[in-house]
CSV table of C-alpha atoms in Angstrom, one decimal:
chain,number,residue,atom,x,y,z
A,1,MET,CA,0.0,0.0,0.0
A,2,GLY,CA,1.4,3.4,-1.0
A,3,LYS,CA,1.9,6.3,1.5
A,4,ILE,CA,-1.2,8.1,0.2
A,5,ALA,CA,-3.5,5.2,0.6
A,6,ALA,CA,-1.9,4.2,3.9
A,7,GLY,CA,-2.7,7.6,5.4
A,8,LEU,CA,-6.3,7.2,4.5
A,9,GLN,CA,-6.4,3.7,6.0
A,10,GLN,CA,-4.7,4.8,9.2
A,11,ALA,CA,-7.3,7.5,9.6
A,12,LEU,CA,-10.2,5.0,9.0
A,13,GLU,CA,-8.7,2.6,11.5
A,14,ASP,CA,-8.4,5.5,14.1
A,15,ARG,CA,-12.1,6.4,13.6
A,16,GLU,CA,-13.2,2.8,14.0
A,17,ARG,CA,-11.1,2.4,17.1
A,18,ASP,CA,-12.3,5.6,18.7
A,19,GLY,CA,-16.0,5.0,17.7
A,20,ALA,CA,-16.0,8.5,16.2
A,21,ARG,CA,-18.1,10.1,13.6
A,22,GLY,CA,-16.9,10.6,10.1
A,23,GLY,CA,-15.1,13.9,9.4
A,24,VAL,CA,-12.9,15.8,7.0
A,25,THR,CA,-9.4,17.0,7.9
A,26,GLY,CA,-7.1,19.2,5.9
A,27,ARG,CA,-3.7,20.8,5.7
A,28,THR,CA,-2.4,23.4,3.2
A,29,LEU,CA,0.5,22.2,1.1
A,30,ALA,CA,1.2,25.4,-0.7
A,31,ALA,CA,-0.4,28.8,-1.5
A,32,GLY,CA,0.2,31.8,-3.6
A,33,PRO,CA,-1.5,34.9,-5.1
A,34,GLY,CA,-4.9,33.6,-6.3
A,35,TRP,CA,-4.4,29.9,-5.5
A,36,TRP,CA,-3.9,27.3,-2.8
A,37,VAL,CA,-3.5,23.5,-2.5
A,38,ASP,CA,-5.1,21.4,0.4
A,39,ASP,CA,-4.5,17.8,1.3
A,40,MET,CA,-8.0,16.7,2.3
A,41,LEU,CA,-8.6,13.4,4.1
A,42,CYS,CA,-12.3,12.4,4.6
A,43,THR,CA,-13.4,9.5,6.9
A,44,HIS,CA,-17.2,9.6,6.1
A,45,GLY,CA,-18.7,6.1,5.4
A,46,PRO,CA,-22.0,4.7,4.2
A,47,GLY,CA,-23.6,5.4,7.7
A,48,ASP,CA,-23.0,9.2,7.5
A,49,ARG,CA,-25.5,11.4,5.7
A,50,PRO,CA,-24.1,13.5,3.0
A,51,PHE,CA,-24.4,17.3,3.5
A,52,GLU,CA,-24.3,20.3,1.2
A,53,GLU,CA,-21.3,22.5,1.0
A,54,ARG,CA,-20.3,25.4,-1.2
A,55,HIS,CA,-17.1,25.9,-3.3
A,56,ALA,CA,-15.0,28.8,-2.2
A,57,GLY,CA,-13.3,29.6,-5.6
A,58,ALA,CA,-12.9,27.3,-8.5
A,59,CYS,CA,-11.8,23.8,-7.5
A,60,ILE,CA,-9.9,21.0,-9.3
A,61,ALA,CA,-9.4,18.2,-6.8
A,62,MET,CA,-7.3,15.2,-7.6
A,63,VAL,CA,-8.8,12.0,-6.1
A,64,VAL,CA,-5.8,10.0,-4.8
A,65,ALA,CA,-7.4,7.3,-2.6
A,66,GLY,CA,-10.9,6.0,-2.0
A,67,ALA,CA,-14.0,6.6,-3.9
A,68,PHE,CA,-17.2,8.7,-3.5
A,69,ALA,CA,-20.2,10.0,-5.3
A,70,TYR,CA,-20.2,13.7,-6.1
A,71,ARG,CA,-23.0,16.0,-7.1
A,72,SER,CA,-23.0,19.6,-8.2
A,73,ASP,CA,-25.0,21.9,-10.5
A,74,PRO,CA,-23.6,20.4,-13.8
A,75,GLY,CA,-24.3,16.8,-12.7
A,76,ARG,CA,-23.2,13.8,-10.6
A,77,ALA,CA,-20.5,11.2,-11.0
A,78,LEU,CA,-18.5,8.6,-9.3
A,79,LEU,CA,-15.0,9.8,-8.2
A,80,THR,CA,-12.2,7.3,-8.2
A,81,PRO,CA,-8.4,7.5,-7.9
A,82,GLY,CA,-6.8,9.4,-10.8
A,83,SER,CA,-9.9,11.4,-11.6
A,84,LEU,CA,-10.5,15.1,-11.1
A,85,LEU,CA,-13.4,16.6,-9.2
A,86,LEU,CA,-14.5,19.9,-10.7
A,87,GLY,CA,-16.2,22.6,-8.8
A,88,ASN,CA,-17.3,26.1,-9.9
A,89,ASP,CA,-16.9,29.1,-7.6
A,90,GLY,CA,-19.8,29.7,-5.3
A,91,ARG,CA,-21.8,26.5,-6.4
A,92,CYS,CA,-23.1,24.0,-3.9
A,93,PHE,CA,-22.0,20.5,-4.0
A,94,GLU,CA,-22.5,17.2,-2.0
A,95,CYS,CA,-20.2,14.2,-1.5
A,96,GLY,CA,-21.6,10.8,-0.4
A,97,HIS,CA,-19.9,7.5,0.7
A,98,VAL,CA,-22.6,5.1,0.2
A,99,HIS,CA,-20.2,2.8,-1.8
A,100,GLY,CA,-17.5,2.6,0.9
A,101,ALA,CA,-15.7,4.6,3.6
A,102,GLY,CA,-13.1,7.4,3.0
A,103,ASP,CA,-11.3,9.2,0.4
A,104,ARG,CA,-8.4,11.5,0.0
A,105,CYS,CA,-8.0,14.4,-2.3
A,106,LEU,CA,-5.4,17.0,-3.3
A,107,SER,CA,-7.6,20.0,-3.9
A,108,PHE,CA,-6.3,22.9,-6.0
A,109,HIS,CA,-8.3,26.1,-5.3
A,110,PHE,CA,-8.4,29.3,-7.4
A,111,GLU,CA,-9.8,32.7,-6.8
A,112,SER,CA,-12.2,33.7,-9.6
A,113,ASP,CA,-10.3,36.5,-11.1
A,114,TYR,CA,-7.0,34.5,-11.2
A,115,PHE,CA,-8.7,31.4,-12.6
A,116,ALA,CA,-10.5,33.5,-15.4
A,117,ARG,CA,-7.2,35.0,-16.3
A,118,VAL,CA,-5.5,31.6,-16.5
A,119,ALA,CA,-8.2,30.4,-18.7
A,120,ARG,CA,-8.1,33.3,-21.0
A,121,ASP,CA,-4.3,33.2,-21.4
A,122,ALA,CA,-4.6,29.4,-22.1
A,123,GLY,CA,-7.0,30.1,-24.9
A,124,PHE,CA,-10.3,29.0,-23.3
A,125,ARG,CA,-13.1,31.3,-23.4
A,126,SER,CA,-14.9,30.3,-20.2
A,127,PRO,CA,-13.6,29.3,-16.8
A,128,VAL,CA,-16.8,27.6,-15.9
A,129,PHE,CA,-16.8,23.8,-15.9
A,130,PRO,CA,-19.6,22.2,-17.9
A,131,HIS,CA,-19.1,18.8,-16.1
A,132,VAL,CA,-18.3,17.6,-12.5
A,133,ARG,CA,-15.5,15.2,-13.4
A,134,VAL,CA,-12.5,14.5,-15.6
A,135,PRO,CA,-11.9,10.7,-15.6
A,136,PRO,CA,-8.4,9.2,-15.1
A,137,VAL,CA,-7.2,9.9,-18.5
A,138,ARG,CA,-3.5,9.6,-19.6
A,139,HIS,CA,-2.3,13.2,-19.7
A,140,ILE,CA,-3.6,13.9,-16.2
A,141,ALA,CA,-1.6,11.0,-14.7
A,142,PRO,CA,1.8,12.7,-14.5
A,143,LEU,CA,0.3,15.7,-12.7
A,144,VAL,CA,-1.3,13.5,-10.1
A,145,ALA,CA,1.9,11.6,-9.6
A,146,ARG,CA,3.9,14.8,-9.0
A,147,ALA,CA,1.3,16.1,-6.6
A,148,CYS,CA,1.3,12.9,-4.7
A,149,ALA,CA,5.2,13.0,-4.4
A,150,GLY,CA,4.9,16.6,-3.0
A,151,ALA,CA,2.2,15.6,-0.5
A,152,THR,CA,3.9,12.6,1.0
A,153,ASP,CA,7.6,13.2,0.7
A,154,ALA,CA,8.0,17.0,0.8
A,155,ALA,CA,9.4,16.7,-2.7
A,156,ASP,CA,10.6,19.9,-4.4
A,157,VAL,CA,7.3,20.5,-6.3
A,158,ALA,CA,6.7,23.8,-8.1
A,159,TRP,CA,3.1,24.0,-6.9
A,160,ASP,CA,2.4,27.3,-8.7
A,161,GLU,CA,3.4,25.8,-12.0
A,162,LEU,CA,1.6,22.5,-11.2
A,163,ALA,CA,-1.6,24.6,-10.6
A,164,ILE,CA,-1.5,26.3,-14.0
A,165,GLU,CA,-0.6,23.0,-15.7
A,166,LEU,CA,-3.5,21.2,-14.1
A,167,ALA,CA,-6.1,24.0,-15.0
A,168,THR,CA,-4.9,23.8,-18.6
A,169,ALA,CA,-4.9,20.0,-18.8
A,170,THR,CA,-8.4,20.0,-17.3
A,171,TRP,CA,-9.9,22.3,-19.9
A,172,ARG,CA,-8.2,20.4,-22.6
A,173,ALA,CA,-9.6,17.1,-21.3
A,174,LEU,CA,-13.1,18.5,-21.2
A,175,ALA,CA,-12.8,19.7,-24.8
A,176,GLN,CA,-11.5,16.4,-26.0
A,177,ASP,CA,-13.6,13.9,-24.1
A,178,PRO,CA,-17.1,15.1,-23.1
A,179,ALA,CA,-19.0,13.2,-20.5
A,180,PRO,CA,-20.4,9.9,-21.6
A,181,ALA,CA,-24.1,9.4,-21.9
A,182,ALA,CA,-25.8,7.9,-18.9
A,183,VAL,CA,-26.4,4.0,-18.8
A,184,ALA,CA,-29.2,2.5,-17.1
A,185,ALA,CA,-28.1,0.1,-14.4
A,186,PRO,CA,-29.8,-2.8,-12.5
A,187,PRO,CA,-30.5,-2.1,-8.8
A,188,GLY,CA,-27.2,-2.4,-6.8
A,189,ALA,CA,-25.0,-2.7,-10.0
A,190,MET,CA,-23.4,0.7,-9.6
A,191,HIS,CA,-22.6,-0.1,-6.0
A,192,ARG,CA,-20.8,-3.3,-7.0
A,193,VAL,CA,-18.9,-1.4,-9.7
A,194,ALA,CA,-17.7,1.2,-7.2
A,195,GLN,CA,-16.6,-1.6,-4.8
A,196,LEU,CA,-14.7,-3.2,-7.6
A,197,ALA,CA,-12.9,0.0,-8.5
A,198,ARG,CA,-11.9,0.2,-4.8
A,199,GLU,CA,-10.5,-3.3,-4.9
A,200,ILE,CA,-8.5,-2.6,-8.1
A,201,ASP,CA,-6.8,0.3,-6.5
A,202,ALA,CA,-6.2,-1.7,-3.3
A,203,ALA,CA,-4.5,-4.6,-5.3
A,204,PRO,CA,-3.7,-3.3,-8.8
A,205,ASP,CA,-1.2,-6.2,-9.2
A,206,ALA,CA,-4.1,-8.9,-9.0
A,207,LEU,CA,-5.2,-10.6,-12.1
A,208,HIS,CA,-8.2,-8.5,-13.3
A,209,SER,CA,-10.0,-9.3,-16.5
A,210,VAL,CA,-13.4,-8.2,-17.9
A,211,ALA,CA,-14.8,-11.7,-17.3
A,212,SER,CA,-13.6,-12.0,-13.7
A,213,LEU,CA,-14.7,-8.4,-12.8
A,214,ALA,CA,-18.1,-8.9,-14.5
A,215,ALA,CA,-18.7,-12.2,-12.6
A,216,GLN,CA,-17.9,-10.4,-9.3
A,217,ALA,CA,-20.4,-7.6,-10.3
A,218,ALA,CA,-23.0,-10.3,-11.2
A,219,LEU,CA,-23.4,-8.7,-14.8
A,220,SER,CA,-22.7,-10.0,-18.2
A,221,ASP,CA,-19.3,-9.0,-19.8
A,222,PHE,CA,-21.1,-6.6,-22.2
A,223,HIS,CA,-23.2,-4.9,-19.6
A,224,PHE,CA,-20.3,-4.6,-17.1
A,225,LEU,CA,-18.1,-3.0,-19.7
A,226,ARG,CA,-20.7,-0.4,-20.5
A,227,LEU,CA,-21.4,0.2,-16.9
A,228,PHE,CA,-17.9,0.4,-15.7
A,229,ARG,CA,-17.1,2.9,-18.6
A,230,ALA,CA,-20.1,5.1,-17.7
A,231,ALA,CA,-19.2,5.0,-13.9
A,232,THR,CA,-15.6,5.7,-14.0
A,233,GLY,CA,-15.0,7.3,-17.5
A,234,VAL,CA,-12.5,4.7,-18.7
A,235,THR,CA,-12.7,1.0,-19.7
A,236,PRO,CA,-11.7,-1.6,-17.0
A,237,HIS,CA,-8.4,-2.4,-18.9
A,238,GLN,CA,-7.5,1.4,-18.8
A,239,TYR,CA,-8.5,1.7,-15.2
A,240,VAL,CA,-6.4,-1.3,-14.2
A,241,LEU,CA,-3.4,-0.2,-16.3
A,242,ARG,CA,-3.5,3.4,-14.9
A,243,SER,CA,-3.8,2.1,-11.3
A,244,ARG,CA,-0.8,-0.2,-11.9
A,245,LEU,CA,1.3,2.6,-13.4
A,246,ARG,CA,0.4,5.0,-10.7
A,247,ALA,CA,1.5,2.6,-8.0
A,248,ALA,CA,4.8,2.0,-9.9
A,249,SER,CA,5.5,5.6,-10.3
A,250,LEU,CA,5.3,6.2,-6.5
A,251,LYS,CA,7.3,3.0,-5.7
A,252,LEU,CA,10.1,4.0,-8.1
A,253,VAL,CA,10.8,7.0,-6.0
A,254,ASP,CA,9.9,5.6,-2.6
A,255,SER,CA,12.0,2.4,-2.7
A,256,ALA,CA,15.3,1.0,-3.8
A,257,GLN,CA,13.8,-1.8,-5.7
A,258,LYS,CA,15.1,-2.8,-9.1
A,259,ILE,CA,13.0,-1.4,-11.9
A,260,VAL,CA,12.2,-5.0,-13.0
A,261,ASP,CA,10.9,-5.8,-9.4
A,262,VAL,CA,8.8,-2.7,-9.4
A,263,ALA,CA,7.3,-3.8,-12.8
A,264,PHE,CA,6.5,-7.3,-11.4
A,265,ASP,CA,5.0,-6.0,-8.2
A,266,ALA,CA,2.8,-3.7,-10.1
A,267,GLY,CA,1.3,-6.5,-12.0
A,268,PHE,CA,3.3,-6.5,-15.3
A,269,ASN,CA,4.7,-9.7,-16.6
A,270,ASP,CA,7.2,-8.3,-18.9
A,271,VAL,CA,9.6,-5.4,-18.2
A,272,SER,CA,9.6,-4.2,-21.8
A,273,ASN,CA,5.8,-3.8,-21.7
A,274,PHE,CA,6.1,-2.0,-18.5
A,275,ASN,CA,8.7,0.4,-19.9
A,276,HIS,CA,6.6,1.0,-23.0
A,277,ALA,CA,3.5,1.6,-21.0
A,278,PHE,CA,5.3,3.9,-18.4
A,279,ARG,CA,6.7,6.0,-21.1
A,280,GLY,CA,3.3,6.4,-22.7
A,281,GLU,CA,1.8,7.4,-19.5
A,282,PHE,CA,4.4,9.7,-18.1
A,283,GLY,CA,6.4,10.8,-21.1
A,284,MET,CA,9.7,9.4,-19.8
A,285,SER,CA,11.3,6.0,-18.9
A,286,PRO,CA,11.0,4.5,-15.4
A,287,ARG,CA,14.7,5.1,-14.9
A,288,ALA,CA,14.4,8.9,-15.7
A,289,TRP,CA,11.2,9.2,-13.6
A,290,ARG,CA,13.2,7.7,-10.6
A,291,ALA,CA,16.1,10.0,-11.1
A,292,LYS,CA,13.9,13.1,-11.5
A,293,GLY,CA,11.9,12.2,-8.4
A,294,ARG,CA,14.9,11.5,-6.2
A,295,ASP,CA,16.5,14.7,-7.4
A,296,ALA,CA,13.4,16.7,-6.3
A,297,ARG,CA,13.5,15.0,-3.0
A,298,ARG,CA,17.2,15.9,-2.5
A,299,LYS,CA,16.5,19.5,-3.3
A,300,ALA,CA,13.6,19.7,-1.0
A,301,ARG,CA,15.6,18.3,2.0
A,302,SER,CA,18.6,20.6,1.3
A,303,ALA,CA,16.4,23.8,1.0
């Protein structure tokens, strides 16, 4: 289990031990003129009633552990690790954990004037999000990995640059991949899909196939594929692959394991396939990613 997920698991265990109610705790990782980044840890579960909140500024929150249902003016969606929660300034929203307890998000907040200026400078006419989620797509993955490194290891992350890159990548993703049409689901099927998404993230190295996942969800392969894509925004294969690569990217920097062992531990049976997939996801080789991450960590510790 990575440090991000381990932090959430510890908070959930503490809540269970103390018999406490679910809650949300946060710490500010970085801030600058017009923006700030919070590490938000939520221990709400199925027994806790969702409540309405209001976004203070535009929000792009990276989901890095757990899963939850999110609702705001543009719609509703299931948020899973690697996806982005989108919130418009001043709009009400609600998060629910009917599918399982806990989540952790790295939330980038922007003041309205600053956010509108960034949107305009990046060539986008409106800073208002038309949807509530960006699914865990490829070009978001390196940004999530960089933010996770900064949150857990105090790596030398240029948070101001990352905030601008994230905003630009979010608008680009919305322009390229609009939200999929809703898919009718049998009673309880969406809950089973959400539980399976949690299981994949907990053990990305396990053998996951459409047939095995569909059997666990009590659905046909065809209906499971359609429902999983509608629920998460990506296919089961893409979700498993992205979960494995995300786990490997953190382990490369956190551990001294050989790259081949990191690949096998992440669920890859062939190191050449791992290298190819990693380069496609993060734009560099695993070796280069490790060197860059460790260099950032050294700079942070010597600062």
